[in-house]
mmCIF file of C-alpha atoms in Angstrom:
data_model
loop_
_atom_site.group_PDB
_atom_site.id
_atom_site.type_symbol
_atom_site.label_atom_id
_atom_site.label_comp_id
_atom_site.label_asym_id
_atom_site.label_seq_id
_atom_site.Cartn_x
_atom_site.Cartn_y
_atom_site.Cartn_z
ATOM 1 C CA MET R 1 49.062 -83.958 -15.582
ATOM 2 C CA SER R 2 49.208 -84.437 -11.825
ATOM 3 C CA ASP R 3 46.817 -83.667 -8.980
ATOM 4 C CA THR R 4 49.785 -83.036 -6.700
ATOM 5 C CA PRO R 5 50.556 -79.345 -6.184
ATOM 6 C CA ASP R 6 53.954 -78.244 -7.506
ATOM 7 C CA LYS R 7 54.834 -76.545 -4.239
ATOM 8 C CA LYS R 8 53.822 -77.535 -0.761
ATOM 9 C CA GLU R 9 51.723 -74.750 0.700
ATOM 10 C CA ARG R 10 53.375 -73.434 3.863
ATOM 11 C CA GLN R 11 51.347 -72.533 6.909
ATOM 12 C CA LYS R 12 51.337 -68.792 7.580
ATOM 13 C CA ILE R 13 53.339 -67.654 10.615
ATOM 14 C CA ALA R 14 53.206 -64.165 12.125
ATOM 15 C CA VAL R 15 55.169 -62.417 14.847
ATOM 16 C CA ALA R 16 54.301 -58.954 16.160
ATOM 17 C CA LEU R 17 56.973 -56.708 17.621
ATOM 18 C CA ARG R 18 56.824 -53.630 19.803
ATOM 19 C CA TYR R 19 59.596 -51.110 20.099
ATOM 20 C CA LYS R 20 59.456 -47.933 22.141
ATOM 21 C CA PRO R 21 62.972 -46.500 21.984
ATOM 22 C CA GLU R 22 62.347 -44.262 24.992
ATOM 23 C CA THR R 23 61.617 -47.242 27.274
ATOM 24 C CA ASP R 24 62.677 -50.489 25.555
ATOM 25 C CA LYS R 25 66.267 -51.725 25.302
ATOM 26 C CA ALA R 26 65.334 -53.721 22.202
ATOM 27 C CA PRO R 27 62.206 -54.663 20.258
ATOM 28 C CA MET R 28 60.138 -57.335 21.954
ATOM 29 C CA VAL R 29 57.686 -59.982 20.794
ATOM 30 C CA THR R 30 54.100 -59.047 21.630
ATOM 31 C CA ALA R 31 52.204 -61.735 19.696
ATOM 32 C CA LYS R 32 52.956 -64.785 17.612
ATOM 33 C CA GLY R 33 51.109 -67.647 16.036
ATOM 34 C CA SER R 34 50.552 -69.811 12.993
ATOM 35 C CA GLY R 35 47.616 -70.628 10.765
ATOM 36 C CA LEU R 36 44.412 -68.877 11.812
ATOM 37 C CA ILE R 37 46.155 -67.110 14.692
ATOM 38 C CA ALA R 38 48.745 -65.683 12.276
ATOM 39 C CA GLU R 39 45.974 -64.509 9.970
ATOM 40 C CA LYS R 40 44.234 -62.801 12.915
ATOM 41 C CA ILE R 41 47.478 -61.075 14.006
ATOM 42 C CA ILE R 42 47.912 -59.730 10.476
ATOM 43 C CA GLU R 43 44.249 -58.706 10.261
ATOM 44 C CA ILE R 44 44.446 -56.797 13.559
ATOM 45 C CA ALA R 45 47.694 -55.099 12.524
ATOM 46 C CA ARG R 46 46.229 -53.933 9.237
ATOM 47 C CA ALA R 47 43.005 -52.774 10.928
ATOM 48 C CA HIS R 48 45.111 -50.542 13.181
ATOM 49 C CA GLY R 49 47.300 -49.211 10.380
ATOM 50 C CA ILE R 50 50.351 -51.182 11.494
ATOM 51 C CA PRO R 51 52.588 -52.076 8.542
ATOM 52 C CA VAL R 52 53.024 -55.780 7.774
ATOM 53 C CA LYS R 53 56.258 -57.013 6.193
ATOM 54 C CA ASP R 54 56.687 -60.487 4.739
ATOM 55 C CA ASP R 55 60.109 -61.827 5.791
ATOM 56 C CA PRO R 56 59.975 -65.622 6.222
ATOM 57 C CA ASP R 57 63.576 -65.935 7.463
ATOM 58 C CA LEU R 58 63.117 -63.318 10.167
ATOM 59 C CA VAL R 59 59.743 -64.756 11.218
ATOM 60 C CA GLU R 60 61.384 -68.183 11.510
ATOM 61 C CA VAL R 61 63.871 -66.809 14.055
ATOM 62 C CA LEU R 62 61.400 -64.598 15.922
ATOM 63 C CA SER R 63 58.741 -67.313 16.187
ATOM 64 C CA LYS R 64 61.086 -69.283 18.461
ATOM 65 C CA LEU R 65 60.988 -66.491 21.054
ATOM 66 C CA GLU R 66 58.414 -66.255 23.820
ATOM 67 C CA ILE R 67 55.914 -63.413 24.240
ATOM 68 C CA GLU R 68 57.621 -60.391 25.882
ATOM 69 C CA ASP R 69 61.112 -61.691 24.998
ATOM 70 C CA GLU R 70 63.465 -59.066 23.644
ATOM 71 C CA ILE R 71 64.873 -59.917 20.251
ATOM 72 C CA PRO R 72 68.369 -61.431 20.346
ATOM 73 C CA ALA R 73 71.383 -59.383 19.270
ATOM 74 C CA SER R 74 71.879 -61.792 16.364
ATOM 75 C CA VAL R 75 68.820 -60.329 14.585
ATOM 76 C CA TYR R 76 69.332 -56.643 15.442
ATOM 77 C CA VAL R 77 70.395 -55.777 11.882
ATOM 78 C CA ALA R 78 67.400 -57.528 10.305
ATOM 79 C CA VAL R 79 64.984 -55.904 12.752
ATOM 80 C CA ALA R 80 66.646 -52.497 12.284
ATOM 81 C CA GLU R 81 66.003 -52.867 8.535
ATOM 82 C CA LEU R 82 62.388 -53.754 9.321
ATOM 83 C CA LEU R 83 62.024 -50.711 11.576
ATOM 84 C CA ALA R 84 63.581 -48.499 8.897
ATOM 85 C CA PHE R 85 60.988 -49.852 6.449
ATOM 86 C CA ILE R 86 58.162 -49.078 8.874
ATOM 87 C CA TYR R 87 59.445 -45.580 9.697
ATOM 88 C CA SER R 88 59.768 -44.801 5.981
ATOM 89 C CA ILE R 89 56.161 -45.883 5.441
ATOM 90 C CA ASN R 90 54.958 -43.823 8.389
ATOM 91 C CA GLY R 91 57.099 -40.826 7.426
ATOM 92 C CA LYS R 92 58.506 -40.712 10.938
ATOM 93 C CA LYS R 93 62.011 -39.827 11.940
ATOM 94 C CA LYS R 94 64.135 -42.891 12.641
ATOM 95 C CA PRO R 95 65.115 -43.129 16.316
ATOM 96 C CA PHE R 96 68.475 -44.751 15.553
#
């Protein structure tokens, strides 16, 4: 038996996006952080009824952007899938 954990625990990372199709060309980063800041971003989102989706690969890419940066074209498909997930949860009509 070993005291060493089988898997290294990864620090939580969160990125918040905003997308207003009537005014925004593309979704943009509105908040990002790791550790306690990530936990707070998720807590605030949930407190306001904003869906939270766990997608480590997408968060890895988005976390490299700066606040108020539009997402790059290279992740449009992944973010469109995320938006489709959110719209389906909210029961709203998809804007795309």
